[in-house]
PDB file of C-alpha atoms in Angstrom:
ATOM      1  CA  MET L   1    -113.624 123.947  54.979  1.00  0.00           C
ATOM      2  CA  PRO L   2    -117.449 124.085  54.969  1.00  0.00           C
ATOM      3  CA  ILE L   3    -117.580 124.922  51.263  1.00  0.00           C
ATOM      4  CA  LEU L   4    -115.834 121.651  50.428  1.00  0.00           C
ATOM      5  CA  ASP L   5    -118.129 119.710  52.752  1.00  0.00           C
ATOM      6  CA  ARG L   6    -121.144 121.178  50.935  1.00  0.00           C
ATOM      7  CA  ALA L   7    -119.673 120.327  47.536  1.00  0.00           C
ATOM      8  CA  ALA L   8    -119.089 116.732  48.633  1.00  0.00           C
ATOM      9  CA  GLU L   9    -122.658 116.428  49.911  1.00  0.00           C
ATOM     10  CA  LYS L  10    -124.465 117.983  46.937  1.00  0.00           C
ATOM     11  CA  ILE L  11    -122.928 115.748  44.272  1.00  0.00           C
ATOM     12  CA  PRO L  12    -123.144 111.918  44.443  1.00  0.00           C
ATOM     13  CA  PRO L  13    -119.858 110.298  45.529  1.00  0.00           C
ATOM     14  CA  GLN L  14    -119.899 108.132  42.388  1.00  0.00           C
ATOM     15  CA  ALA L  15    -119.652 111.317  40.300  1.00  0.00           C
ATOM     16  CA  TRP L  16    -116.624 112.489  42.280  1.00  0.00           C
ATOM     17  CA  PHE L  17    -115.078 109.059  41.782  1.00  0.00           C
ATOM     18  CA  GLY L  18    -115.678 109.385  38.036  1.00  0.00           C
ATOM     19  CA  VAL L  19    -113.764 112.667  38.002  1.00  0.00           C
ATOM     20  CA  SER L  20    -110.914 111.041  39.913  1.00  0.00           C
ATOM     21  CA  ALA L  21    -110.845 108.029  37.579  1.00  0.00           C
ATOM     22  CA  LEU L  22    -110.671 110.257  34.502  1.00  0.00           C
ATOM     23  CA  PHE L  23    -107.759 112.350  35.761  1.00  0.00           C
ATOM     24  CA  HIS L  24    -105.979 109.480  37.557  1.00  0.00           C
ATOM     25  CA  TYR L  25    -104.416 108.340  34.289  1.00  0.00           C
ATOM     26  CA  LEU L  26    -104.918 111.376  32.078  1.00  0.00           C
ATOM     27  CA  GLY L  27    -102.068 113.148  33.900  1.00  0.00           C
ATOM     28  CA  PRO L  28     -99.708 110.156  33.721  1.00  0.00           C
ATOM     29  CA  SER L  29    -100.410 109.862  29.994  1.00  0.00           C
ATOM     30  CA  PHE L  30     -98.948 113.334  29.550  1.00  0.00           C
ATOM     31  CA  ALA L  31     -96.185 112.558  32.041  1.00  0.00           C
ATOM     32  CA  VAL L  32     -94.960 109.697  29.843  1.00  0.00           C
ATOM     33  CA  LEU L  33     -94.560 112.192  27.015  1.00  0.00           C
ATOM     34  CA  LEU L  34     -92.344 114.324  29.287  1.00  0.00           C
ATOM     35  CA  PHE L  35     -89.977 111.484  30.267  1.00  0.00           C
ATOM     36  CA  PRO L  36     -87.531 112.030  27.353  1.00  0.00           C
ATOM     37  CA  ALA L  37     -87.179 115.754  28.120  1.00  0.00           C
ATOM     38  CA  VAL L  38     -87.157 115.804  31.925  1.00  0.00           C
ATOM     39  CA  GLY L  39     -86.562 112.226  33.077  1.00  0.00           C
ATOM     40  CA  VAL L  40     -88.661 109.985  35.299  1.00  0.00           C
ATOM     41  CA  PHE L  41     -87.472 111.397  38.625  1.00  0.00           C
ATOM     42  CA  GLY L  42     -87.769 114.948  37.336  1.00  0.00           C
ATOM     43  CA  VAL L  43     -91.358 114.462  36.198  1.00  0.00           C
ATOM     44  CA  ALA L  44     -92.298 112.798  39.490  1.00  0.00           C
ATOM     45  CA  TRP L  45     -90.769 115.687  41.441  1.00  0.00           C
ATOM     46  CA  MET L  46     -92.554 118.290  39.292  1.00  0.00           C
ATOM     47  CA  ARG L  47     -95.847 116.511  39.897  1.00  0.00           C
ATOM     48  CA  ILE L  48     -95.375 116.466  43.674  1.00  0.00           C
ATOM     49  CA  ALA L  49     -93.940 119.995  43.871  1.00  0.00           C
ATOM     50  CA  SER L  50     -96.657 121.623  41.777  1.00  0.00           C
ATOM     51  CA  ALA L  51     -99.394 119.841  43.729  1.00  0.00           C
ATOM     52  CA  ALA L  52     -97.858 120.874  47.067  1.00  0.00           C
ATOM     53  CA  LEU L  53     -97.617 124.507  45.949  1.00  0.00           C
ATOM     54  CA  ILE L  54    -101.214 124.531  44.715  1.00  0.00           C
ATOM     55  CA  PHE L  55    -102.526 122.981  47.931  1.00  0.00           C
ATOM     56  CA  ALA L  56    -100.507 125.250  50.242  1.00  0.00           C
ATOM     57  CA  PRO L  57    -102.413 128.581  49.972  1.00  0.00           C
ATOM     58  CA  PHE L  58    -105.846 127.181  50.843  1.00  0.00           C
ATOM     59  CA  THR L  59    -104.900 124.238  53.101  1.00  0.00           C
ATOM     60  CA  ARG L  60    -102.142 125.947  55.159  1.00  0.00           C
ATOM     61  CA  PRO L  61    -100.079 122.786  55.733  1.00  0.00           C
ATOM     62  CA  LEU L  62     -97.738 124.240  58.373  1.00  0.00           C
ATOM     63  CA  ARG L  63    -100.726 125.260  60.492  1.00  0.00           C
ATOM     64  CA  THR L  64    -102.269 121.797  60.097  1.00  0.00           C
ATOM     65  CA  ILE L  65     -99.045 120.094  61.166  1.00  0.00           C
ATOM     66  CA  ARG L  66     -98.522 122.476  64.098  1.00  0.00           C
ATOM     67  CA  LEU L  67    -102.054 121.967  65.489  1.00  0.00           C
ATOM     68  CA  ALA L  68    -102.147 118.194  64.925  1.00  0.00           C
ATOM     69  CA  ASP L  69    -101.826 115.801  67.844  1.00  0.00           C
ATOM     70  CA  GLY L  70     -99.151 113.106  67.890  1.00  0.00           C
ATOM     71  CA  ARG L  71    -101.292 110.418  66.287  1.00  0.00           C
ATOM     72  CA  THR L  72    -102.378 112.719  63.460  1.00  0.00           C
ATOM     73  CA  ARG L  73     -98.782 113.739  62.800  1.00  0.00           C
ATOM     74  CA  TRP L  74     -97.837 110.090  62.385  1.00  0.00           C
ATOM     75  CA  LEU L  75    -100.732 109.699  59.929  1.00  0.00           C
ATOM     76  CA  LEU L  76     -99.613 112.797  58.017  1.00  0.00           C
ATOM     77  CA  ALA L  77     -96.053 111.484  57.807  1.00  0.00           C
ATOM     78  CA  ALA L  78     -97.221 108.043  56.681  1.00  0.00           C
ATOM     79  CA  LEU L  79     -99.502 109.481  53.995  1.00  0.00           C
ATOM     80  CA  GLY L  80     -96.887 111.976  52.810  1.00  0.00           C
ATOM     81  CA  LEU L  81     -94.153 109.346  52.471  1.00  0.00           C
ATOM     82  CA  THR L  82     -96.625 106.990  50.800  1.00  0.00           C
ATOM     83  CA  LEU L  83     -97.552 109.638  48.223  1.00  0.00           C
ATOM     84  CA  ALA L  84     -93.901 110.380  47.453  1.00  0.00           C
ATOM     85  CA  ALA L  85     -92.871 106.740  47.103  1.00  0.00           C
ATOM     86  CA  MET L  86     -96.033 105.868  45.164  1.00  0.00           C
ATOM     87  CA  ASN L  87     -95.445 108.601  42.587  1.00  0.00           C
ATOM     88  CA  PHE L  88     -91.819 107.618  41.964  1.00  0.00           C
ATOM     89  CA  SER L  89     -92.552 103.889  41.721  1.00  0.00           C
ATOM     90  CA  PHE L  90     -95.547 104.569  39.474  1.00  0.00           C
ATOM     91  CA  TYR L  91     -93.485 106.536  36.964  1.00  0.00           C
ATOM     92  CA  LEU L  92     -90.624 104.041  37.071  1.00  0.00           C
ATOM     93  CA  ALA L  93     -93.165 101.354  36.188  1.00  0.00           C
ATOM     94  CA  LEU L  94     -94.732 103.483  33.434  1.00  0.00           C
ATOM     95  CA  GLU L  95     -91.303 103.955  31.873  1.00  0.00           C
ATOM     96  CA  ARG L  96     -91.101 100.208  31.278  1.00  0.00           C
ATOM     97  CA  LEU L  97     -94.660  98.864  31.068  1.00  0.00           C
ATOM     98  CA  PRO L  98     -97.919  99.770  29.286  1.00  0.00           C
ATOM     99  CA  MET L  99    -100.143 101.959  31.434  1.00  0.00           C
ATOM    100  CA  SER L 100    -103.018  99.468  31.287  1.00  0.00           C
ATOM    101  CA  LEU L 101    -100.833  96.779  32.908  1.00  0.00           C
ATOM    102  CA  VAL L 102     -99.645  99.127  35.669  1.00  0.00           C
ATOM    103  CA  ALA L 103    -103.254 100.103  36.331  1.00  0.00           C
ATOM    104  CA  ALA L 104    -104.357  96.470  36.439  1.00  0.00           C
ATOM    105  CA  MET L 105    -101.686  95.616  38.990  1.00  0.00           C
ATOM    106  CA  GLU L 106    -102.854  98.514  41.176  1.00  0.00           C
ATOM    107  CA  PHE L 107    -106.167  96.702  41.458  1.00  0.00           C
ATOM    108  CA  VAL L 108    -104.541  93.710  43.178  1.00  0.00           C
ATOM    109  CA  SER L 109    -104.278  95.649  46.438  1.00  0.00           C
ATOM    110  CA  THR L 110    -107.693  97.245  46.082  1.00  0.00           C
ATOM    111  CA  ILE L 111    -109.398  93.897  45.517  1.00  0.00           C
ATOM    112  CA  LEU L 112    -108.088  92.735  48.904  1.00  0.00           C
ATOM    113  CA  ILE L 113    -109.611  95.815  50.529  1.00  0.00           C
ATOM    114  CA  ALA L 114    -112.907  95.216  48.744  1.00  0.00           C
ATOM    115  CA  PHE L 115    -112.909  91.543  49.729  1.00  0.00           C
ATOM    116  CA  TYR L 116    -112.312  92.441  53.380  1.00  0.00           C
ATOM    117  CA  GLY L 117    -115.435  94.604  53.350  1.00  0.00           C
ATOM    118  CA  LEU L 118    -117.797  92.115  51.692  1.00  0.00           C
ATOM    119  CA  ARG L 119    -121.189  91.846  53.387  1.00  0.00           C
ATOM    120  CA  THR L 120    -123.579  90.286  50.809  1.00  0.00           C
ATOM    121  CA  ARG L 121    -123.580  87.546  48.168  1.00  0.00           C
ATOM    122  CA  ARG L 122    -124.531  90.101  45.533  1.00  0.00           C
ATOM    123  CA  ASN L 123    -121.362  92.046  46.243  1.00  0.00           C
ATOM    124  CA  LEU L 124    -119.339  88.829  46.197  1.00  0.00           C
ATOM    125  CA  VAL L 125    -120.593  88.208  42.651  1.00  0.00           C
ATOM    126  CA  ALA L 126    -119.794  91.822  41.778  1.00  0.00           C
ATOM    127  CA  LEU L 127    -116.275  91.446  43.150  1.00  0.00           C
ATOM    128  CA  SER L 128    -115.805  88.186  41.234  1.00  0.00           C
ATOM    129  CA  LEU L 129    -116.828  89.808  37.939  1.00  0.00           C
ATOM    130  CA  THR L 130    -114.464  92.715  38.457  1.00  0.00           C
ATOM    131  CA  ALA L 131    -111.624  90.397  39.441  1.00  0.00           C
ATOM    132  CA  VAL L 132    -112.083  88.296  36.294  1.00  0.00           C
ATOM    133  CA  GLY L 133    -112.246  91.459  34.206  1.00  0.00           C
ATOM    134  CA  VAL L 134    -109.017  92.802  35.661  1.00  0.00           C
ATOM    135  CA  ALA L 135    -107.371  89.379  35.271  1.00  0.00           C
ATOM    136  CA  ILE L 136    -108.179  89.587  31.569  1.00  0.00           C
ATOM    137  CA  LEU L 137    -106.818  93.123  31.342  1.00  0.00           C
ATOM    138  CA  ILE L 138    -103.604  92.200  33.166  1.00  0.00           C
ATOM    139  CA  ASP L 139    -102.639  89.553  30.582  1.00  0.00           C
ATOM    140  CA  ILE L 140    -100.296  91.894  28.662  1.00  0.00           C
ATOM    141  CA  LYS L 141     -96.779  90.448  28.238  1.00  0.00           C
ATOM    142  CA  TRP L 142     -96.750  89.607  31.924  1.00  0.00           C
ATOM    143  CA  SER L 143     -93.115  88.475  32.100  1.00  0.00           C
ATOM    144  CA  SER L 144     -91.594  90.987  29.692  1.00  0.00           C
ATOM    145  CA  ASP L 145     -89.821  93.235  32.209  1.00  0.00           C
ATOM    146  CA  PHE L 146     -89.252  91.992  35.743  1.00  0.00           C
ATOM    147  CA  LEU L 147     -87.795  95.272  36.988  1.00  0.00           C
ATOM    148  CA  GLY L 148     -90.805  97.136  35.637  1.00  0.00           C
ATOM    149  CA  LEU L 149     -93.109  94.583  37.264  1.00  0.00           C
ATOM    150  CA  GLY L 150     -91.268  95.077  40.545  1.00  0.00           C
ATOM    151  CA  PHE L 151     -91.841  98.838  40.441  1.00  0.00           C
ATOM    152  CA  SER L 152     -95.452  98.214  39.467  1.00  0.00           C
ATOM    153  CA  ALA L 153     -95.955  95.797  42.384  1.00  0.00           C
ATOM    154  CA  LEU L 154     -94.466  98.355  44.781  1.00  0.00           C
ATOM    155  CA  ASN L 155     -96.773 101.018  43.383  1.00  0.00           C
ATOM    156  CA  ALA L 156     -99.763  98.688  43.823  1.00  0.00           C
ATOM    157  CA  ALA L 157     -98.924  98.077  47.480  1.00  0.00           C
ATOM    158  CA  LEU L 158     -98.476 101.796  48.118  1.00  0.00           C
ATOM    159  CA  PHE L 159    -101.746 102.525  46.336  1.00  0.00           C
ATOM    160  CA  GLY L 160    -103.492 100.231  48.800  1.00  0.00           C
ATOM    161  CA  LEU L 161    -101.927 102.181  51.666  1.00  0.00           C
ATOM    162  CA  TYR L 162    -103.086 105.419  50.055  1.00  0.00           C
ATOM    163  CA  ILE L 163    -106.681 104.142  50.162  1.00  0.00           C
ATOM    164  CA  VAL L 164    -106.404 103.178  53.839  1.00  0.00           C
ATOM    165  CA  PHE L 165    -104.736 106.429  54.898  1.00  0.00           C
ATOM    166  CA  GLY L 166    -106.975 108.470  52.600  1.00  0.00           C
ATOM    167  CA  HIS L 167    -110.084 107.095  54.283  1.00  0.00           C
ATOM    168  CA  ARG L 168    -108.608 107.788  57.667  1.00  0.00           C
ATOM    169  CA  ILE L 169    -108.230 111.504  56.911  1.00  0.00           C
ATOM    170  CA  ALA L 170    -111.708 111.622  55.307  1.00  0.00           C
ATOM    171  CA  GLU L 171    -113.389 110.501  58.531  1.00  0.00           C
ATOM    172  CA  ARG L 172    -114.019 114.069  59.698  1.00  0.00           C
ATOM    173  CA  GLY L 173    -115.462 115.226  56.375  1.00  0.00           C
ATOM    174  CA  ALA L 174    -114.231 116.228  52.937  1.00  0.00           C
ATOM    175  CA  GLY L 175    -113.098 119.705  53.998  1.00  0.00           C
ATOM    176  CA  GLN L 176    -110.933 118.470  56.855  1.00  0.00           C
ATOM    177  CA  GLY L 177    -109.679 115.663  54.644  1.00  0.00           C
ATOM    178  CA  VAL L 178    -108.481 118.072  51.955  1.00  0.00           C
ATOM    179  CA  GLU L 179    -106.721 120.228  54.570  1.00  0.00           C
ATOM    180  CA  THR L 180    -104.943 117.155  55.910  1.00  0.00           C
ATOM    181  CA  LEU L 181    -104.125 116.050  52.367  1.00  0.00           C
ATOM    182  CA  GLY L 182    -102.426 119.412  51.752  1.00  0.00           C
ATOM    183  CA  ALA L 183    -100.196 118.870  54.783  1.00  0.00           C
ATOM    184  CA  ALA L 184     -99.350 115.336  53.638  1.00  0.00           C
ATOM    185  CA  MET L 185     -98.478 116.648  50.180  1.00  0.00           C
ATOM    186  CA  ALA L 186     -96.086 119.165  51.754  1.00  0.00           C
ATOM    187  CA  ILE L 187     -94.364 116.288  53.550  1.00  0.00           C
ATOM    188  CA  ALA L 188     -94.213 114.385  50.240  1.00  0.00           C
ATOM    189  CA  PHE L 189     -92.548 117.436  48.679  1.00  0.00           C
ATOM    190  CA  VAL L 190     -89.841 117.501  51.352  1.00  0.00           C
ATOM    191  CA  ALA L 191     -89.245 113.748  50.961  1.00  0.00           C
ATOM    192  CA  ALA L 192     -89.080 113.943  47.159  1.00  0.00           C
ATOM    193  CA  PHE L 193     -86.805 116.999  46.944  1.00  0.00           C
ATOM    194  CA  PRO L 194     -83.413 115.242  47.235  1.00  0.00           C
ATOM    195  CA  ILE L 195     -84.503 112.522  44.802  1.00  0.00           C
ATOM    196  CA  GLY L 196     -85.945 114.421  41.868  1.00  0.00           C
ATOM    197  CA  PHE L 197     -84.982 118.089  42.072  1.00  0.00           C
ATOM    198  CA  MET L 198     -81.651 117.866  40.244  1.00  0.00           C
ATOM    199  CA  GLN L 199     -83.213 116.028  37.325  1.00  0.00           C
ATOM    200  CA  ALA L 200     -86.121 118.498  37.226  1.00  0.00           C
ATOM    201  CA  LEU L 201     -83.675 121.420  36.932  1.00  0.00           C
ATOM    202  CA  LYS L 202     -83.309 120.804  33.211  1.00  0.00           C
ATOM    203  CA  ALA L 203     -86.957 121.853  32.749  1.00  0.00           C
ATOM    204  CA  PHE L 204     -86.475 125.262  34.400  1.00  0.00           C
ATOM    205  CA  SER L 205     -84.981 126.801  31.270  1.00  0.00           C
ATOM    206  CA  ALA L 206     -88.007 125.853  29.157  1.00  0.00           C
ATOM    207  CA  PRO L 207     -91.305 127.525  30.164  1.00  0.00           C
ATOM    208  CA  GLN L 208     -93.335 125.008  28.185  1.00  0.00           C
ATOM    209  CA  LEU L 209     -91.836 122.141  30.194  1.00  0.00           C
ATOM    210  CA  ILE L 210     -92.590 123.928  33.459  1.00  0.00           C
ATOM    211  CA  LEU L 211     -96.199 124.458  32.390  1.00  0.00           C
ATOM    212  CA  ALA L 212     -96.450 120.830  31.300  1.00  0.00           C
ATOM    213  CA  GLY L 213     -95.099 119.671  34.678  1.00  0.00           C
ATOM    214  CA  ILE L 214     -97.630 121.841  36.503  1.00  0.00           C
ATOM    215  CA  GLY L 215    -100.347 120.389  34.287  1.00  0.00           C
ATOM    216  CA  VAL L 216     -99.272 116.884  35.256  1.00  0.00           C
ATOM    217  CA  GLY L 217     -99.457 117.845  38.946  1.00  0.00           C
ATOM    218  CA  VAL L 218    -102.940 119.327  38.578  1.00  0.00           C
ATOM    219  CA  CYS L 219    -104.268 116.385  36.568  1.00  0.00           C
ATOM    220  CA  SER L 220    -102.558 113.660  38.608  1.00  0.00           C
ATOM    221  CA  SER L 221    -102.452 114.880  42.204  1.00  0.00           C
ATOM    222  CA  VAL L 222    -104.724 117.884  42.742  1.00  0.00           C
ATOM    223  CA  ILE L 223    -107.996 117.094  40.976  1.00  0.00           C
ATOM    224  CA  PRO L 224    -108.038 113.297  41.590  1.00  0.00           C
ATOM    225  CA  TYR L 225    -106.881 113.456  45.227  1.00  0.00           C
ATOM    226  CA  ILE L 226    -109.466 116.110  46.109  1.00  0.00           C
ATOM    227  CA  SER L 227    -112.142 114.121  44.285  1.00  0.00           C
ATOM    228  CA  ASP L 228    -111.051 111.012  46.194  1.00  0.00           C
ATOM    229  CA  GLN L 229    -111.574 112.852  49.477  1.00  0.00           C
ATOM    230  CA  PHE L 230    -115.051 113.911  48.400  1.00  0.00           C
ATOM    231  CA  ALA L 231    -115.909 110.311  47.482  1.00  0.00           C
ATOM    232  CA  MET L 232    -114.164 108.698  50.468  1.00  0.00           C
ATOM    233  CA  SER L 233    -116.030 110.939  52.913  1.00  0.00           C
ATOM    234  CA  ARG L 234    -119.305 109.314  51.807  1.00  0.00           C
ATOM    235  CA  LEU L 235    -118.429 105.829  50.533  1.00  0.00           C
ATOM    236  CA  PRO L 236    -117.494 102.786  52.635  1.00  0.00           C
ATOM    237  CA  ARG L 237    -113.881 101.819  52.082  1.00  0.00           C
ATOM    238  CA  ALA L 238    -114.832  98.498  50.450  1.00  0.00           C
ATOM    239  CA  SER L 239    -117.221 100.212  48.029  1.00  0.00           C
ATOM    240  CA  PHE L 240    -114.577 102.751  47.083  1.00  0.00           C
ATOM    241  CA  ALA L 241    -112.002  99.981  46.595  1.00  0.00           C
ATOM    242  CA  LEU L 242    -114.348  98.014  44.333  1.00  0.00           C
ATOM    243  CA  MET L 243    -115.059 101.084  42.194  1.00  0.00           C
ATOM    244  CA  LEU L 244    -111.311 101.411  41.698  1.00  0.00           C
ATOM    245  CA  ALA L 245    -111.660  98.412  39.397  1.00  0.00           C
ATOM    246  CA  LEU L 246    -112.715 100.983  36.823  1.00  0.00           C
ATOM    247  CA  LEU L 247    -109.194 102.413  36.803  1.00  0.00           C
ATOM    248  CA  PRO L 248    -107.646  99.701  34.595  1.00  0.00           C
ATOM    249  CA  ALA L 249    -110.543 100.228  32.196  1.00  0.00           C
ATOM    250  CA  THR L 250    -110.175 104.002  32.102  1.00  0.00           C
ATOM    251  CA  ALA L 251    -106.396 103.622  31.811  1.00  0.00           C
ATOM    252  CA  THR L 252    -106.828 101.406  28.755  1.00  0.00           C
ATOM    253  CA  VAL L 253    -109.145 103.909  27.098  1.00  0.00           C
ATOM    254  CA  ILE L 254    -106.974 106.930  27.912  1.00  0.00           C
ATOM    255  CA  ALA L 255    -103.819 105.101  26.786  1.00  0.00           C
ATOM    256  CA  ALA L 256    -105.509 104.439  23.444  1.00  0.00           C
ATOM    257  CA  ILE L 257    -106.448 108.109  23.031  1.00  0.00           C
ATOM    258  CA  VAL L 258    -103.249 109.779  24.280  1.00  0.00           C
ATOM    259  CA  LEU L 259    -100.508 107.169  23.767  1.00  0.00           C
ATOM    260  CA  ALA L 260    -101.955 105.165  20.843  1.00  0.00           C
ATOM    261  CA  GLN L 261    -101.823 101.959  22.936  1.00  0.00           C
ATOM    262  CA  PHE L 262    -105.005 100.478  21.485  1.00  0.00           C
ATOM    263  CA  PRO L 263    -106.966  97.785  23.382  1.00  0.00           C
ATOM    264  CA  SER L 264    -107.519  94.335  21.912  1.00  0.00           C
ATOM    265  CA  GLN L 265    -110.831  92.451  21.881  1.00  0.00           C
ATOM    266  CA  ARG L 266    -109.630  90.690  25.030  1.00  0.00           C
ATOM    267  CA  ASP L 267    -109.098  94.064  26.725  1.00  0.00           C
ATOM    268  CA  ILE L 268    -112.584  95.176  25.722  1.00  0.00           C
ATOM    269  CA  LEU L 269    -114.049  92.012  27.260  1.00  0.00           C
ATOM    270  CA  GLY L 270    -112.153  92.717  30.481  1.00  0.00           C
ATOM    271  CA  ILE L 271    -113.454  96.292  30.563  1.00  0.00           C
ATOM    272  CA  ALA L 272    -117.031  95.050  30.061  1.00  0.00           C
ATOM    273  CA  LEU L 273    -116.749  92.591  32.973  1.00  0.00           C
ATOM    274  CA  VAL L 274    -115.293  95.258  35.246  1.00  0.00           C
ATOM    275  CA  MET L 275    -118.121  97.652  34.432  1.00  0.00           C
ATOM    276  CA  ALA L 276    -120.698  94.904  34.994  1.00  0.00           C
ATOM    277  CA  GLY L 277    -119.233  94.123  38.408  1.00  0.00           C
ATOM    278  CA  VAL L 278    -119.263  97.763  39.488  1.00  0.00           C
ATOM    279  CA  ALA L 279    -122.828  98.175  38.239  1.00  0.00           C
ATOM    280  CA  LEU L 280    -123.952  95.089  40.191  1.00  0.00           C
ATOM    281  CA  HIS L 281    -122.361  96.229  43.459  1.00  0.00           C
ATOM    282  CA  ARG L 282    -124.644  97.716  46.104  1.00  0.00           C
ATOM    283  CA  GLN L 283    -123.246 100.042  48.729  1.00  0.00           C
ATOM    284  CA  ALA L 284    -123.782  99.044  52.332  1.00  0.00           C
ATOM    285  CA  GLY L 285    -123.726 101.472  55.224  1.00  0.00           C
ATOM    286  CA  ARG L 286    -120.332 103.018  55.777  1.00  0.00           C
ATOM    287  CA  GLU L 287    -118.229 100.597  57.763  1.00  0.00           C
ATOM    288  CA  PRO L 288    -115.942 101.729  60.563  1.00  0.00           C
ATOM    289  CA  ILE L 289    -112.564 102.697  59.154  1.00  0.00           C
ATOM    290  CA  ARG L 290    -109.590 100.958  60.688  1.00  0.00           C
ATOM    291  CA  ALA L 291    -106.039 102.109  60.647  1.00  0.00           C
ATOM    292  CA  ALA L 292    -103.532 100.112  58.632  1.00  0.00           C
ATOM    293  CA  GLU L 293    -102.098  97.225  60.554  1.00  0.00           C
TER     294      GLU L 293
END
């Protein structure tokens, strides 16, 4: 898709990342409000289904899968299953834990990716500042719900895989990456169908719930995932992973606005350190992208 390649090139990748960061937790904030009416599995399925249906007309997932070679099909399957499992575990964690804590735990996997790609002392200092900032943010009733923490840890691990696989499909440019993402989302839809469809059925009799579910899909999976592809196509994987440290900060702010989960002075200090670390970081040349081990 040349038009997507041009869009990715004309706007700085940091701006695309900012769009992704904003919507990454704006959608889940609304999803939490839907849990009582639709249920966790139902909301997760509506998110995946609406995103898959929106991607399908302009990415033509069946064509992408049919023309892909064997290695690419394995990558599509891995990314699709990762997206499905990540969405379910994320919502199961959100049902039990504050969004800022779930977001902070997601950074544990990304900090390992950022550390792997370190090349300069300046970036080591930047990574240290962001790590301390996230450590401050993560100190929110750490042992209150072990099941919720388990789902959150699973989501964090899957989020790390999403970054690795996402960069793999972005190697050939933003346009090709979005097309591949559409195919992976179709696979996620198939995988999620037997898990969440029956619970989502209760929303089909209420148009406002259907519209809300579609809104969650657009805000959580369409806009941020496309923006990620635009950013990933131009940023080294380590730089992208370090910038993800902003997610716990944006999650804390959005949770305060949408869910009335207001940050403490300690949270504000953590946010400030994270922002300082990201500001200090300097992007190196794009490193070769390796497949997940």
